[in-house]
mmCIF file of C-alpha atoms in Angstrom:
data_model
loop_
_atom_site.group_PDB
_atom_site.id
_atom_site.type_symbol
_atom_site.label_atom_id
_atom_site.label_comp_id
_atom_site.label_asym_id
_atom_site.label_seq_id
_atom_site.Cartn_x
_atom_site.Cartn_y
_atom_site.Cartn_z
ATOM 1 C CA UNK A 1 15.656 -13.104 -9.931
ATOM 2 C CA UNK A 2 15.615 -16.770 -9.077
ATOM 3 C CA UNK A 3 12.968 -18.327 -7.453
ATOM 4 C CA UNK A 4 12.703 -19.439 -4.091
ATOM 5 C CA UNK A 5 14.416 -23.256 -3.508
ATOM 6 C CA UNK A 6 12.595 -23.966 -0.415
ATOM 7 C CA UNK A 7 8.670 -24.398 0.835
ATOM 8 C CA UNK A 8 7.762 -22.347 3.572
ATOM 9 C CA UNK A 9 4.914 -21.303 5.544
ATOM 10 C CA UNK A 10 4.212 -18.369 7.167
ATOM 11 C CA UNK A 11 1.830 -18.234 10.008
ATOM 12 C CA UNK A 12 -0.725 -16.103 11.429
ATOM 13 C CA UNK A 13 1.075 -12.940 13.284
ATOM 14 C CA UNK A 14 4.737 -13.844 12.059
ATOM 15 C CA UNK A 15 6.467 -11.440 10.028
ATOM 16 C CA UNK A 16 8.386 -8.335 10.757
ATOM 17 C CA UNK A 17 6.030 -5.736 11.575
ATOM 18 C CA UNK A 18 6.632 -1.673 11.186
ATOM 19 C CA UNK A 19 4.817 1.512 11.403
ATOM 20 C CA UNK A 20 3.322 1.664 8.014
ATOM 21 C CA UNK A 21 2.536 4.860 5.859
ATOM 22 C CA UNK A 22 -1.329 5.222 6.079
ATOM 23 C CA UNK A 23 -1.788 5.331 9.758
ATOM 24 C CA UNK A 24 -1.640 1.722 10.950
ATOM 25 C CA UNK A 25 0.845 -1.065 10.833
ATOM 26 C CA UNK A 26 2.732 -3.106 8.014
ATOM 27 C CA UNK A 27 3.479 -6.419 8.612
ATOM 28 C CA UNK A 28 6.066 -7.442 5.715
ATOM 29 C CA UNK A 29 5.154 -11.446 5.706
ATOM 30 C CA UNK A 30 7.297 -12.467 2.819
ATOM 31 C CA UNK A 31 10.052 -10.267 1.412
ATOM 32 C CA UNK A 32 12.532 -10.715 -1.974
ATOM 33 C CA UNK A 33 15.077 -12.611 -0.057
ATOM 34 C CA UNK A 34 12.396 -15.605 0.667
ATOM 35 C CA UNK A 35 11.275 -16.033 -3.065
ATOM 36 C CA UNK A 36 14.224 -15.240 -5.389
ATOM 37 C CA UNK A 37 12.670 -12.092 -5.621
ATOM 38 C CA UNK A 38 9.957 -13.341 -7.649
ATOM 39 C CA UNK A 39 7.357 -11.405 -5.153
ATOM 40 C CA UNK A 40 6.665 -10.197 -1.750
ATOM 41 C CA UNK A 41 3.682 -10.266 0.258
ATOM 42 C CA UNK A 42 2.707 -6.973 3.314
ATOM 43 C CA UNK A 43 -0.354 -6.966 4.805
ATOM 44 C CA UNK A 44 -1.535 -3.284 5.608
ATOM 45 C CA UNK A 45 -3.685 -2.099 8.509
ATOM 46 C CA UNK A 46 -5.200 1.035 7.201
ATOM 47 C CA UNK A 47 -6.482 4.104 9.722
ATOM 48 C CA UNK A 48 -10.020 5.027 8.738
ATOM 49 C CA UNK A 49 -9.961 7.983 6.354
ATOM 50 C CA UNK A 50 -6.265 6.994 5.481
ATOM 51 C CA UNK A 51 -4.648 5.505 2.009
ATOM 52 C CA UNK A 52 -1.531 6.172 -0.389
ATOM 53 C CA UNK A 53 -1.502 9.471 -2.846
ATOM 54 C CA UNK A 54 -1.706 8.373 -6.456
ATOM 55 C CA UNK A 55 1.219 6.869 -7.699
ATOM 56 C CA UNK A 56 2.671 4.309 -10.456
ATOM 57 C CA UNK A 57 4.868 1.302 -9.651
ATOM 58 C CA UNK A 58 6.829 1.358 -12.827
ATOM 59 C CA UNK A 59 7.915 -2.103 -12.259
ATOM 60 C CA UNK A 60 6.281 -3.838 -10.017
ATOM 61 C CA UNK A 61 2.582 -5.502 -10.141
ATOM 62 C CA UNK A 62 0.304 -4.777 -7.640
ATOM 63 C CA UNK A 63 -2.517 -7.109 -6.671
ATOM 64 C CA UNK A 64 -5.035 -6.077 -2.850
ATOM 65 C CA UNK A 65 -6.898 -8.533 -1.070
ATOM 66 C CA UNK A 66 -9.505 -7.129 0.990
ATOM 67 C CA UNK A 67 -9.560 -9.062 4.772
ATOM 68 C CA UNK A 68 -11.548 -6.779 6.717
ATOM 69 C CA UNK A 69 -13.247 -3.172 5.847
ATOM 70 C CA UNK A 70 -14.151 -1.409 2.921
ATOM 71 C CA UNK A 71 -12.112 0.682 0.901
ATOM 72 C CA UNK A 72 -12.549 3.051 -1.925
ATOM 73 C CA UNK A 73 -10.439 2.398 -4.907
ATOM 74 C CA UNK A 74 -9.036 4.661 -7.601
ATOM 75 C CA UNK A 75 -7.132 2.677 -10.703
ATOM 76 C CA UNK A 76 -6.688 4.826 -13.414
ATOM 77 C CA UNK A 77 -9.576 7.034 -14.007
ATOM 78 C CA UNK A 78 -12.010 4.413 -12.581
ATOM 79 C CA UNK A 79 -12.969 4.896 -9.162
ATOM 80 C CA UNK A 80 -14.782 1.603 -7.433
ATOM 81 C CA UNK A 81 -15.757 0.505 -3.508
ATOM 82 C CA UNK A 82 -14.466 -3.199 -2.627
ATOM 83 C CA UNK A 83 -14.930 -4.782 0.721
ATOM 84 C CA UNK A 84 -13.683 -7.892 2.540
ATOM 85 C CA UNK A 85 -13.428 -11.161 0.217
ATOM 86 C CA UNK A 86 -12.554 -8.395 -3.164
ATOM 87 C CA UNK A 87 -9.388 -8.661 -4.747
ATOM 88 C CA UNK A 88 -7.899 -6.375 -7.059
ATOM 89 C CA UNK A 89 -5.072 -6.598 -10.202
ATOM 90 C CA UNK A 90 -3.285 -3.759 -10.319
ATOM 91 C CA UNK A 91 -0.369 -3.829 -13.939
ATOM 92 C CA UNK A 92 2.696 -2.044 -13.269
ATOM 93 C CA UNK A 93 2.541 1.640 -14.854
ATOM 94 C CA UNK A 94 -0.696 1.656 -14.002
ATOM 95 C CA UNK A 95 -2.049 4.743 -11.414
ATOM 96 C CA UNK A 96 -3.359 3.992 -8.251
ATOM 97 C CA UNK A 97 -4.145 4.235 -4.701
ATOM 98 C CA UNK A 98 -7.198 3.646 -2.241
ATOM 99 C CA UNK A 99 -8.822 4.820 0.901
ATOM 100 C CA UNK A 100 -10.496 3.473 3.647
ATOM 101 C CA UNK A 101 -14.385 3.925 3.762
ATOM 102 C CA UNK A 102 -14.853 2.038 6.615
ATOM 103 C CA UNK A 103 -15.778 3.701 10.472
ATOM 104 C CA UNK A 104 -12.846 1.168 11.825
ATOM 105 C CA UNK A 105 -9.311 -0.038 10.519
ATOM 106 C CA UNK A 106 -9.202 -1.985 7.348
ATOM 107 C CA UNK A 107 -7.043 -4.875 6.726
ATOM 108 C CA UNK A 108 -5.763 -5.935 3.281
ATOM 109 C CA UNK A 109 -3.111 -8.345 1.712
ATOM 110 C CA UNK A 110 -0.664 -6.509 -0.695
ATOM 111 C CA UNK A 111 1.482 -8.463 -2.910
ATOM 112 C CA UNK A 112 4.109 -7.305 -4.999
ATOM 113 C CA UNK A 113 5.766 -8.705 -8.470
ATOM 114 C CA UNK A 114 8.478 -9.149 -8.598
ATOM 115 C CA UNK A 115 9.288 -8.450 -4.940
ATOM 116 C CA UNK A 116 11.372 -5.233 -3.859
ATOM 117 C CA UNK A 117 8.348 -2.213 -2.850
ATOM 118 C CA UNK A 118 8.995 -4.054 0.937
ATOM 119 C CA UNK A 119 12.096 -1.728 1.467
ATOM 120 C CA UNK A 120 9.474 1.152 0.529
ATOM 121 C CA UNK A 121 7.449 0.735 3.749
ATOM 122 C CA UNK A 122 10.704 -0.333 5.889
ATOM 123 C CA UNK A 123 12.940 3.207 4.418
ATOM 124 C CA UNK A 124 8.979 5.155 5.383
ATOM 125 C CA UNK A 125 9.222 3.204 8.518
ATOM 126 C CA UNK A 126 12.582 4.525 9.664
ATOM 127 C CA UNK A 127 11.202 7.984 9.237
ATOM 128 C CA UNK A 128 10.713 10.098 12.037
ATOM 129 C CA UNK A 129 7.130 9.666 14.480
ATOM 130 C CA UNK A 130 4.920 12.636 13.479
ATOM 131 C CA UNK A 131 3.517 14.764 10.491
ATOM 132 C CA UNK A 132 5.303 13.016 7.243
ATOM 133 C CA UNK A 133 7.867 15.191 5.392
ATOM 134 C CA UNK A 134 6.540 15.186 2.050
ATOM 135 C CA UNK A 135 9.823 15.600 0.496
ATOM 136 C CA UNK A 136 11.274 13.059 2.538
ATOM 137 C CA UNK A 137 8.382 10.493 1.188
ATOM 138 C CA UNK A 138 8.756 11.409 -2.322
ATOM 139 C CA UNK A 139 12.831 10.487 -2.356
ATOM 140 C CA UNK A 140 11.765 6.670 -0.588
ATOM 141 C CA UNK A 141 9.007 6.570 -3.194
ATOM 142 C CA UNK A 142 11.697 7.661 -5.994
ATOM 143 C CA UNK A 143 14.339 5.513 -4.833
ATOM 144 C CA UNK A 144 11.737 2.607 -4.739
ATOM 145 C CA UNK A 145 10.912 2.845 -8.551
ATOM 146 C CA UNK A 146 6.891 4.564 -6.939
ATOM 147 C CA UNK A 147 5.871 7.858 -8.670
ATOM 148 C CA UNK A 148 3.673 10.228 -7.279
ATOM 149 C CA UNK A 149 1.380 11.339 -9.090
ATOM 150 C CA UNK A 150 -1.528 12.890 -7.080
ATOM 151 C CA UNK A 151 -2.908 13.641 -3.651
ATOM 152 C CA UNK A 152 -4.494 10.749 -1.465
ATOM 153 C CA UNK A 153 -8.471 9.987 -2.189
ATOM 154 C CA UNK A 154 -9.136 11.249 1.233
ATOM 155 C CA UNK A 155 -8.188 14.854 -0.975
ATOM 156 C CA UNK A 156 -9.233 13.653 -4.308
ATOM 157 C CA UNK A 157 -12.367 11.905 -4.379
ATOM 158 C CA UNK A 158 -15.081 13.131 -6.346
ATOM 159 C CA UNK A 159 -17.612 10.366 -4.900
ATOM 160 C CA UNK A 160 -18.367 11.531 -1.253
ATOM 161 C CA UNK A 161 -17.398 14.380 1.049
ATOM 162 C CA UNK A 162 -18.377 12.512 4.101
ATOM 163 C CA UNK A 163 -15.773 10.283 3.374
ATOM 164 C CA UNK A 164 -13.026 13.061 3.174
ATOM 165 C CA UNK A 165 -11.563 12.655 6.542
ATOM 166 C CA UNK A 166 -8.090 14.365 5.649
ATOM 167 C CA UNK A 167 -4.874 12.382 5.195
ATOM 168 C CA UNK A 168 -1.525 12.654 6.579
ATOM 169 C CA UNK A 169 0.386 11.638 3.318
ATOM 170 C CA UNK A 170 1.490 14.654 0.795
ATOM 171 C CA UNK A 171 0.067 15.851 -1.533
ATOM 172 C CA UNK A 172 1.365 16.460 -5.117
#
C-alpha cells in the first residue's frame, strides 16, 4: 500500500456506478487504484426497508456519512437512529450493518480503510438481476475478507415492527 502520488478531484455524479446490494445504486467514487490503496470511497443509495445482514470487515475500517434519510444502525450490540449530517466510525472486526428508516431512498458516503471492499459491490454487481442467491453472496462476501454474521435489521430489529419491511439480502 502506497499512497496516492497525485491530487485529484472527483465531482458530483462521476464515478462508476453499479447495481448495488441493498436495492439502489453504488456509485464507487474513489477505488484502491486512485490512493495507493490507502482507502476507497462508494456512496450507497439505499431502498427504503433495505440494508446489509450483519457482518465483520476483518480488515478494513468502516466509517458512514449520512447525506439524505435516516437509517437505523446496529454496531455491535448497540442499536442507534442517525440521519442526514451523522457520521459513524465503524473499527475493523467490529459487527455491523444498518437499515433504512426512512419512507424514501437514503443516501450515504461509505469509506473504506485501507481500500479493497469496492470489488465487493462490483463481484455483487455482476450477479444475476433478481432474488439474491444467498450462497452466491456469502462466497463475494468471503472472498472480500466480509463475514456474515446475522440477518439484515429489516429481520433483526428489536426496536420497531413498523419498520420491518422485509429484505432481499440472506439471512444467516
Amino acid at each position: 500500500m502506497s499512497a496516492p502520488t497525485k491530487a485529484f478531484v472527483i465531482l458530483a455524479g462521476e464515478g462508476v456506478t453499479v447495481r448495488g446490494p441493498a436495492g439502489g445504486p453504488t456509485t464507487i467514487k474513489v477505488r484502491a487504484e486512485d490512493t495507493g490503496g490507502t482507502f476507497a470511497i462508494l456512496e450507497n443509495l439505499i431502498v427504503p426497508g433495505e440494508g446489509p445482514p450483519l457482518h465483520v470487515h476483518g480488515g478494513e475500517d468502516e466509517m458512514w456519512y449520512i447525506l439524505e434519510g435516516h437509517f437505523r444502525l446496529r454496531v455491535d450490540e448497540r442499536i442507534l437512529d442517525a440521519q442526514a449530517g451523522s457520521f459513524v466510525f465503524v473499527p475493523r472486526g467490529t459487527a455491523h450493518c444498518l437499515q433504512n428508516v426512512s419512507d424514501a431512498p437514503a443516501r450515504l458516503m461509505v469509506m473504506f480503510s485501507p481500500a479493497g471492499m469496492e470489488r465487493f459491490f462490483e463481484e455483487h454487481a455482476a450477479l444475476p438481476a433478481g432474488p439474491v442467491d444467498p450462497a452466491a453472496y456469502l462466497e463475494i462476501a468471503r472472498r472480500n475478507g466480509m463475514q456474515v454474521i446475522g440477518p439484515p435489521l429489516a429481520q433483526s430489529d428489536p426496536l420497531s415492527e413498523s419498520d420491518q419491511r422485509g429484505s432481499a439480502l440472506p439471512a444467516v
